PDB file of C-alpha atoms in Angstrom:
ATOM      1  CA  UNK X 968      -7.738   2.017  -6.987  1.00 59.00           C
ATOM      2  CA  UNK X 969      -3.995   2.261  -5.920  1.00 74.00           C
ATOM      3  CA  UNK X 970      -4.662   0.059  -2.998  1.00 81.00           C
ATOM      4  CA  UNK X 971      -5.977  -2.418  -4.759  1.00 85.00           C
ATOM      5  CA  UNK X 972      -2.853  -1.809  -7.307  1.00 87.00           C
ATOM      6  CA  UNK X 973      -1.171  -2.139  -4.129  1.00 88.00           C
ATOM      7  CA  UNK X 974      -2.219  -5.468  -2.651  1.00 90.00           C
ATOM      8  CA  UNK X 975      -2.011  -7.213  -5.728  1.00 91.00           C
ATOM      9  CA  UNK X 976       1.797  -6.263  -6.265  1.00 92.00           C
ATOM     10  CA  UNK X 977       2.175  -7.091  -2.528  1.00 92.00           C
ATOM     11  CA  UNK X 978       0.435 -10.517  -2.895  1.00 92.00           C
ATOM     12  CA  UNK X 979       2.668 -11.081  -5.995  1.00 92.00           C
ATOM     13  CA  UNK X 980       5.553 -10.226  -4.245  1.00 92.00           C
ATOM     14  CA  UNK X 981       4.810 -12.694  -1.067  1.00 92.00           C
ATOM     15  CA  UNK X 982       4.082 -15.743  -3.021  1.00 91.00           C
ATOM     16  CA  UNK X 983       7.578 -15.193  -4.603  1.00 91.00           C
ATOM     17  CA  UNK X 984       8.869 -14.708  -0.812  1.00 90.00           C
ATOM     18  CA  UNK X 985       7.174 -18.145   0.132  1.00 89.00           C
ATOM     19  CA  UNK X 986       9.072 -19.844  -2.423  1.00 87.00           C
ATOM     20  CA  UNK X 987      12.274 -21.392  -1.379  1.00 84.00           C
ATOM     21  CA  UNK X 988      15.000 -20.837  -3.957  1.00 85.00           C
ATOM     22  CA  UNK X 989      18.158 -19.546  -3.794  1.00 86.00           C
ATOM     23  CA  UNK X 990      18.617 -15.715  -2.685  1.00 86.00           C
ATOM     24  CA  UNK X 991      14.972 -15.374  -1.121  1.00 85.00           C
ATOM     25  CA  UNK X 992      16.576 -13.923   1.719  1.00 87.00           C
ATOM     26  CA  UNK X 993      18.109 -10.986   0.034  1.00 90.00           C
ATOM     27  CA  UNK X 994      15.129 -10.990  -1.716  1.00 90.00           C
ATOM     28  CA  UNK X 995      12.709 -10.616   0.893  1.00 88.00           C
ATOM     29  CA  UNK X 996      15.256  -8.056   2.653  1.00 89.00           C
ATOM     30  CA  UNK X 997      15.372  -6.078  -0.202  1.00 90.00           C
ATOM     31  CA  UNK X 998      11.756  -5.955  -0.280  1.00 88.00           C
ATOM     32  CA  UNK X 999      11.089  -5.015   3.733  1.00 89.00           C
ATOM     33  CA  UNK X1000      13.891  -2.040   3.800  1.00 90.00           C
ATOM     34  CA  UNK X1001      11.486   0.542   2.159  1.00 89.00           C
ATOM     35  CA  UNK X1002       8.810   0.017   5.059  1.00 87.00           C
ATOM     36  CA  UNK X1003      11.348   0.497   7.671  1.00 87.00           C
ATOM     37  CA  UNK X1004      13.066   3.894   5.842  1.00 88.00           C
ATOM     38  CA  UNK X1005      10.891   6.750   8.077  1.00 85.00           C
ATOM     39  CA  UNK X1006       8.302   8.833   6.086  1.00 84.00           C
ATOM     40  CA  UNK X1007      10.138  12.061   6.242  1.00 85.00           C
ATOM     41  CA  UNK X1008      13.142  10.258   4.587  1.00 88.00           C
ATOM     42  CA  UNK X1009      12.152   8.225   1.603  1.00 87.00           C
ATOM     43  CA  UNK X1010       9.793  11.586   1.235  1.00 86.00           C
ATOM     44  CA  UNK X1011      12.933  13.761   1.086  1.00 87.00           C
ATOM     45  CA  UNK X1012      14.352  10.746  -1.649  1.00 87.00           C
ATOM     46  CA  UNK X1013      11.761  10.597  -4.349  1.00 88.00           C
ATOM     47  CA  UNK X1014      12.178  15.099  -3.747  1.00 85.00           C
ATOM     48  CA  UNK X1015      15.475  14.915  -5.253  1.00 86.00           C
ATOM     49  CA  UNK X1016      14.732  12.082  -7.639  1.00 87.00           C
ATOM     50  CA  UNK X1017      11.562  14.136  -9.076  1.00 85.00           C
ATOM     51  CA  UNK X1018      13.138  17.632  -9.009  1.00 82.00           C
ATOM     52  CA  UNK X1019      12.888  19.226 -12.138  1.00 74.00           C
ATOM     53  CA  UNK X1020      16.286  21.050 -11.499  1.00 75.00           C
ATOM     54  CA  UNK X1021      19.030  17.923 -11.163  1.00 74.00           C
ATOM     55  CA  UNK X1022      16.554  15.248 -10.920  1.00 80.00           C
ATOM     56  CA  UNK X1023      17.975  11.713 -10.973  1.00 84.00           C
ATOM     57  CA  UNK X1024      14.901  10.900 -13.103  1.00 84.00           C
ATOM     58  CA  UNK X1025      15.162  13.704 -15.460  1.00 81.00           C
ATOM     59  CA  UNK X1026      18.990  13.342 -16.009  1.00 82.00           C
ATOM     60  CA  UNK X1027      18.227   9.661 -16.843  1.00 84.00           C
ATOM     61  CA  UNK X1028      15.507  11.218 -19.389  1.00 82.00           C
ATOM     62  CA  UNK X1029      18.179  13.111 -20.631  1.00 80.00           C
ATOM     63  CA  UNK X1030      19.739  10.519 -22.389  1.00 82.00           C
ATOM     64  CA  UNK X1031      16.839   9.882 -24.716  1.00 82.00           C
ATOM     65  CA  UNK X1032      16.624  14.135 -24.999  1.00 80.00           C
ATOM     66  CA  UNK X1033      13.783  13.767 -22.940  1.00 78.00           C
ATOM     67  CA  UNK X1034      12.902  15.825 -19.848  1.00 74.00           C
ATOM     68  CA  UNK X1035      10.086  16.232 -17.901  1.00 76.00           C
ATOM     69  CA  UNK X1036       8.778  19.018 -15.550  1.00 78.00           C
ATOM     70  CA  UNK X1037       6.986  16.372 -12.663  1.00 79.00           C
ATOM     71  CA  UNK X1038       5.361  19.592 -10.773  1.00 76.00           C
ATOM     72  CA  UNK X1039       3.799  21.244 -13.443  1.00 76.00           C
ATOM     73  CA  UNK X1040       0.403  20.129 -12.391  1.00 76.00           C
ATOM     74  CA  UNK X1041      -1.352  18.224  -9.824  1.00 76.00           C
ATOM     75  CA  UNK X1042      -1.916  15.089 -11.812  1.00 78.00           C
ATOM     76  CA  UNK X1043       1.904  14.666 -12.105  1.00 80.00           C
ATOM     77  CA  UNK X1044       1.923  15.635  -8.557  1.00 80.00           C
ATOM     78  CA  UNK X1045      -0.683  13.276  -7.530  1.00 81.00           C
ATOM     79  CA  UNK X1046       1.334  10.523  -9.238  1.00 84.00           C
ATOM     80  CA  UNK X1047       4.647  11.472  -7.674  1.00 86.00           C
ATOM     81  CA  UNK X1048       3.225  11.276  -4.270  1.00 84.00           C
ATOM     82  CA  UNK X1049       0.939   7.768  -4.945  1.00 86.00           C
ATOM     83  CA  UNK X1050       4.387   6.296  -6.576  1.00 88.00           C
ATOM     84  CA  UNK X1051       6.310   7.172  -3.173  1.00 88.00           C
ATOM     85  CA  UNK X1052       3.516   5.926  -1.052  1.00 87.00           C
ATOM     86  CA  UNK X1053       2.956   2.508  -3.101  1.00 89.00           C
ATOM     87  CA  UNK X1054       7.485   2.474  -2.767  1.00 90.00           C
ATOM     88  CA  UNK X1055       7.267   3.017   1.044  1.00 90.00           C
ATOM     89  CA  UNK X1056       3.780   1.096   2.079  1.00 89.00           C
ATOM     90  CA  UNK X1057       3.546  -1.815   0.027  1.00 91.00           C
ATOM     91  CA  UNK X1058       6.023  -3.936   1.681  1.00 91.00           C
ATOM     92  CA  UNK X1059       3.438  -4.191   4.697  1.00 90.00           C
ATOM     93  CA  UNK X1060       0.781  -5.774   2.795  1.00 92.00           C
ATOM     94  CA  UNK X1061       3.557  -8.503   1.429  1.00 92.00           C
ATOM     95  CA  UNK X1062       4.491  -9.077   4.797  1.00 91.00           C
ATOM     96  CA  UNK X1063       1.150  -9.376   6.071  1.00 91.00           C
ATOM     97  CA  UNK X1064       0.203 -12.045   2.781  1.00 92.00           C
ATOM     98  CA  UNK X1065       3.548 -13.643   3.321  1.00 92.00           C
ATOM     99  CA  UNK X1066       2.334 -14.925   6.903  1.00 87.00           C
ATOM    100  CA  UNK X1067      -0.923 -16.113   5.529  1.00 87.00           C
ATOM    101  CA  UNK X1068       0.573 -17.800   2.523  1.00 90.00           C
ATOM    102  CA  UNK X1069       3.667 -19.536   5.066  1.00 88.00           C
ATOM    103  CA  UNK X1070       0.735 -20.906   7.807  1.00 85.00           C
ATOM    104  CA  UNK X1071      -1.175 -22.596   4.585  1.00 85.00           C
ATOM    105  CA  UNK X1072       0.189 -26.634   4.666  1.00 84.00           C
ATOM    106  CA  UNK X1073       2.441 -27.647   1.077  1.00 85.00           C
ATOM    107  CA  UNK X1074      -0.033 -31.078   1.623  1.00 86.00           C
ATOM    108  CA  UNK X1075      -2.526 -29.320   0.641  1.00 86.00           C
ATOM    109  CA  UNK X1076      -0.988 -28.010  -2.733  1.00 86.00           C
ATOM    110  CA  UNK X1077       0.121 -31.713  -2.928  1.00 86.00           C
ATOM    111  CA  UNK X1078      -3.444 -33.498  -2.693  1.00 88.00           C
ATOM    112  CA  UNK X1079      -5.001 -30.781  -4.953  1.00 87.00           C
ATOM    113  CA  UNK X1080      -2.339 -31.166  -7.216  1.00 87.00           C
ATOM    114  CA  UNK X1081      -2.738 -35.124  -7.306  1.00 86.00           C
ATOM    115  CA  UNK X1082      -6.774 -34.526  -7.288  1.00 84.00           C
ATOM    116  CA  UNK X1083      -6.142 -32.857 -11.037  1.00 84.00           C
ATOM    117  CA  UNK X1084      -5.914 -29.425  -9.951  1.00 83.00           C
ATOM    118  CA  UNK X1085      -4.219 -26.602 -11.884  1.00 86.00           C
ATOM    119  CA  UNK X1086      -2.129 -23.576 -10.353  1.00 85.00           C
ATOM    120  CA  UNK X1087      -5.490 -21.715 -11.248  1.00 87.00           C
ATOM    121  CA  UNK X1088      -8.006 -23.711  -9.247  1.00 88.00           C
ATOM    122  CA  UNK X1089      -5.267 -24.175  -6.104  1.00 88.00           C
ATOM    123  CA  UNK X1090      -4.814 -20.227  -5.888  1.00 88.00           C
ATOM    124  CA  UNK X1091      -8.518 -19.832  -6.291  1.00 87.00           C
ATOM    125  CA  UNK X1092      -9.682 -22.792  -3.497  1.00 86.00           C
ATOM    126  CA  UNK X1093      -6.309 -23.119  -1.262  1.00 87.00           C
ATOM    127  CA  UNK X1094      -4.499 -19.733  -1.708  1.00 88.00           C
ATOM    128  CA  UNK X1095      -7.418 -16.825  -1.768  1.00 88.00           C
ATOM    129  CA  UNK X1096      -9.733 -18.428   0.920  1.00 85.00           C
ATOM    130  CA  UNK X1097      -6.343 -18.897   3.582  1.00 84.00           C
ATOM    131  CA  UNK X1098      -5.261 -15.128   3.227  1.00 87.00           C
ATOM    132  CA  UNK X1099      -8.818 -13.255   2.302  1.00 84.00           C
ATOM    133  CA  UNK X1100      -8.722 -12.289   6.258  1.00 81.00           C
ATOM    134  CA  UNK X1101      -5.455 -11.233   5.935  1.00 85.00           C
ATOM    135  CA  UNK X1102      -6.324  -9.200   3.183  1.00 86.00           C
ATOM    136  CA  UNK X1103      -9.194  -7.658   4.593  1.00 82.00           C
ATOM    137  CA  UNK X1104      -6.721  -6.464   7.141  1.00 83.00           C
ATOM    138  CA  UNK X1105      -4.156  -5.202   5.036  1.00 86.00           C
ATOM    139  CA  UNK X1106      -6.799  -3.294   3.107  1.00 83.00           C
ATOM    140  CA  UNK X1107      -7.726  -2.023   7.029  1.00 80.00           C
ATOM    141  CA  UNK X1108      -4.176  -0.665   7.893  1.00 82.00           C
ATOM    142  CA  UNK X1109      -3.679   0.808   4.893  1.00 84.00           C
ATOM    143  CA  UNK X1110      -7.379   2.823   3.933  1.00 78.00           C
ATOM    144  CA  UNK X1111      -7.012   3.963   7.705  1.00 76.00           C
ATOM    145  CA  UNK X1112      -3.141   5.552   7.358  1.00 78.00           C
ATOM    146  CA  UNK X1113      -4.230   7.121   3.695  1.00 75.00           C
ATOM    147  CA  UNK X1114      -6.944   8.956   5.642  1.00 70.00           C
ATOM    148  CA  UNK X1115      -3.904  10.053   8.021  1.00 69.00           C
ATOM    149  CA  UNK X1116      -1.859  11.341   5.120  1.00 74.00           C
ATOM    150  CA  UNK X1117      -0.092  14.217   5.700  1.00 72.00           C
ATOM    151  CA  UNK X1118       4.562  14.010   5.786  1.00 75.00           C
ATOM    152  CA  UNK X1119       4.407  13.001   2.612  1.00 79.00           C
ATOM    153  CA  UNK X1120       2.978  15.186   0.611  1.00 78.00           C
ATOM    154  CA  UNK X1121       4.422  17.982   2.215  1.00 77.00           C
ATOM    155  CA  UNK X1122       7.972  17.082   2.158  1.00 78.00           C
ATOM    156  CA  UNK X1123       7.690  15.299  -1.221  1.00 79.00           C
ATOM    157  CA  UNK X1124       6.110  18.329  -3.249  1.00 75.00           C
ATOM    158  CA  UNK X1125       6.953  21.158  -0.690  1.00 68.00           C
ATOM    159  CA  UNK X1126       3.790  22.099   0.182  1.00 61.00           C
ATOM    160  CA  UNK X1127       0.473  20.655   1.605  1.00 56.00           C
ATOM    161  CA  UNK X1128      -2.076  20.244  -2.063  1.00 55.00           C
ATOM    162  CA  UNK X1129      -5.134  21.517  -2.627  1.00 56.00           C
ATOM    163  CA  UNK X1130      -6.328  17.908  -4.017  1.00 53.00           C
ATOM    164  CA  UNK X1131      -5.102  16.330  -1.069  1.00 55.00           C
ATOM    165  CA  UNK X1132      -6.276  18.605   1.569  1.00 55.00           C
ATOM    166  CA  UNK X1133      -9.310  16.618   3.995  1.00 57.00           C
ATOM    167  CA  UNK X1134     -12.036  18.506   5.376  1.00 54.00           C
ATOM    168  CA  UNK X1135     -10.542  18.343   9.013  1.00 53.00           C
ATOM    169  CA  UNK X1136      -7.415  19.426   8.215  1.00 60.00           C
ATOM    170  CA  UNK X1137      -9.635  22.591   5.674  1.00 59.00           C
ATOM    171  CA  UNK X1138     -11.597  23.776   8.831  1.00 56.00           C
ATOM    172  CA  UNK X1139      -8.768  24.059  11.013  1.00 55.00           C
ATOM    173  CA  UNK X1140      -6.199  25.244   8.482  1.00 59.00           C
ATOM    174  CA  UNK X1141      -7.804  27.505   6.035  1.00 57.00           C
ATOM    175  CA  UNK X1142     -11.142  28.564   8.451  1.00 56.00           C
ATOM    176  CA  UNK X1143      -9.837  28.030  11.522  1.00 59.00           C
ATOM    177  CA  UNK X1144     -13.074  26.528  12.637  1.00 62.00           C
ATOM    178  CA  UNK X1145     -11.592  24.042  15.636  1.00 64.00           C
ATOM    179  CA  UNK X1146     -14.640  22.772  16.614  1.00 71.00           C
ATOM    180  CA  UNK X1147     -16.075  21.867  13.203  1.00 67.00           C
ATOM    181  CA  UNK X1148     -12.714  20.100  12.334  1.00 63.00           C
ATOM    182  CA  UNK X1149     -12.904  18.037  15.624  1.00 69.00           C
ATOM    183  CA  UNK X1150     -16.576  17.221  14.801  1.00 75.00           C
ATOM    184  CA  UNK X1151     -15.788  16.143  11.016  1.00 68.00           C
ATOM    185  CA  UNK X1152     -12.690  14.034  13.282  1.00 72.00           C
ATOM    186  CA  UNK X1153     -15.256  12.404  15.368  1.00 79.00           C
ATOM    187  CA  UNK X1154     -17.514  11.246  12.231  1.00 79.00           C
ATOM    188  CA  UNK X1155     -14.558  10.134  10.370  1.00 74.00           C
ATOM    189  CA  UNK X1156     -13.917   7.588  13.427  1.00 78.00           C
ATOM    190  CA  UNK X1157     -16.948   6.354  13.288  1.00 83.00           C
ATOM    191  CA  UNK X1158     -17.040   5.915   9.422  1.00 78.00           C
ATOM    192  CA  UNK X1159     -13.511   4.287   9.642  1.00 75.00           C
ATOM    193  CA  UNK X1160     -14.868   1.914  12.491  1.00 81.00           C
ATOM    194  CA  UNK X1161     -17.861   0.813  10.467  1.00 83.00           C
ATOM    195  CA  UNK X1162     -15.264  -0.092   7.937  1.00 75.00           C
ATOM    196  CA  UNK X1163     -12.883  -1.927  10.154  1.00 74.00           C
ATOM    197  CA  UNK X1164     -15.935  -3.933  11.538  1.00 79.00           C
ATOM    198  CA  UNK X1165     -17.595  -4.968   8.010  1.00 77.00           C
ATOM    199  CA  UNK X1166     -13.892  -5.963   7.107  1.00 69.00           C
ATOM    200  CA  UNK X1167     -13.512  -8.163  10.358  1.00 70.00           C
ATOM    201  CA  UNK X1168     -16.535  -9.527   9.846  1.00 75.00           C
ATOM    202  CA  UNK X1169     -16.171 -10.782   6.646  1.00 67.00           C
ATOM    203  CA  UNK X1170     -12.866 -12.076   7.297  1.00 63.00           C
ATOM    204  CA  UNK X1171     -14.496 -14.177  10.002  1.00 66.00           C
ATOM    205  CA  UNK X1172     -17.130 -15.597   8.020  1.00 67.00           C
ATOM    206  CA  UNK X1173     -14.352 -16.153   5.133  1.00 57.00           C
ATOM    207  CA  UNK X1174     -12.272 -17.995   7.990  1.00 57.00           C
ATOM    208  CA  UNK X1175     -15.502 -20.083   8.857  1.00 59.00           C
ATOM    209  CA  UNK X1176     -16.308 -20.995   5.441  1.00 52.00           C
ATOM    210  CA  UNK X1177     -13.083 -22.552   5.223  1.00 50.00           C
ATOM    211  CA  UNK X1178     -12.861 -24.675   8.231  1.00 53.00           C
TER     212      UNK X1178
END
């Protein structure tokens, strides 16, 4: 669910980067700096904006005598941590949809547009079809690294959580079982790479469909 939350921001955000008007630049530059802030830092940012002791969120609150305690359970938890990682990840995805969306020909929008079609029925017939690879492998990168989570969590809410915890990272941790950890390792490769080919193999047949 918050990957496809995700890519749908992202794709919003590209076709608004694709669009020549004046300030895209700083637009799109704005946009890319959160990807290229490190993990351990933007973690360490959205810790002092979600403290509950001097928070920049909750001293905002505090205006409207509001304040909030954002680690007094693991659903607020859980959100703080899937707000930083949509903040610091999502930028990739618009990149990736901005190069799809800048390869697809303006004639195109021109003769559809002439033909009688409506913003709906271009996005639908020109738009989707050019960047559904692309998508595919933006949904790739980014299901592969949330498997891989690990910085931030730990540095955002100061430990590792219990509702975050995998099973690899269980057995070696908590049981200290090495060699089931690397096993559960060794079938989690093979479930991602089952994944990454059904994705590149759609994307082909997508691309092939629309040649």
């Amino acid at each position: 669910g918050a990957l496809l939350i995700q890519l749908l921001f992202a794709l919003a955000v590209a076709m608004i980067m694709v669009r020549p008007f004046k300030g895209n630049r700083f637009f799109s530059t704005i946009v890319i700096i959160p990807f290229g802030i490190s993990t351990v830092v933007s973690a360490w940012v959205f810790s002092e904006i979600f403290s509950a002791i001097g928070g920049y969120a909750n001293s905002f609150l505090q205006i409207f005598g509001v304040a909030v305690n954002w680690h007094s359970s693991l659903t607020s938890e859980l959100g703080i941590v899937m707000f930083s990682d949509f903040w610091k990840n999502t930028p990739l995805i618009a990149l990736i949809l901005f190069g799809g969306l800048s390869s697809v020909s303006p004639s195109l929008y021109e003769a559809a547009a002439v033909d009688g079609a409506g913003p709906l029925k271009r996005f639908l017939h020109i738009t989707l079809p050019a960047i559904a690879p692309l998508m595919g492998i933006a949904l790739l990168i980014r299901g592969v690294s949330e498997f891989n989570i690990f910085a931030l969590p730990l540095v955002l809410v100061g430990y590792y959580p219990s509702f975050m915890n995998t099973l690899i990272y269980y057995n070696y941790q908590s049981v200290l079982n090495v060699g089931y950890a690397y096993s559960a390792s060794v079938i989690l490769l093979v479930i991602i790479m089952i994944y990454a080919a059904i994705v590149l193999a759609r994307g082909r047949r997508n691309q092939n469909m629309t040649k």
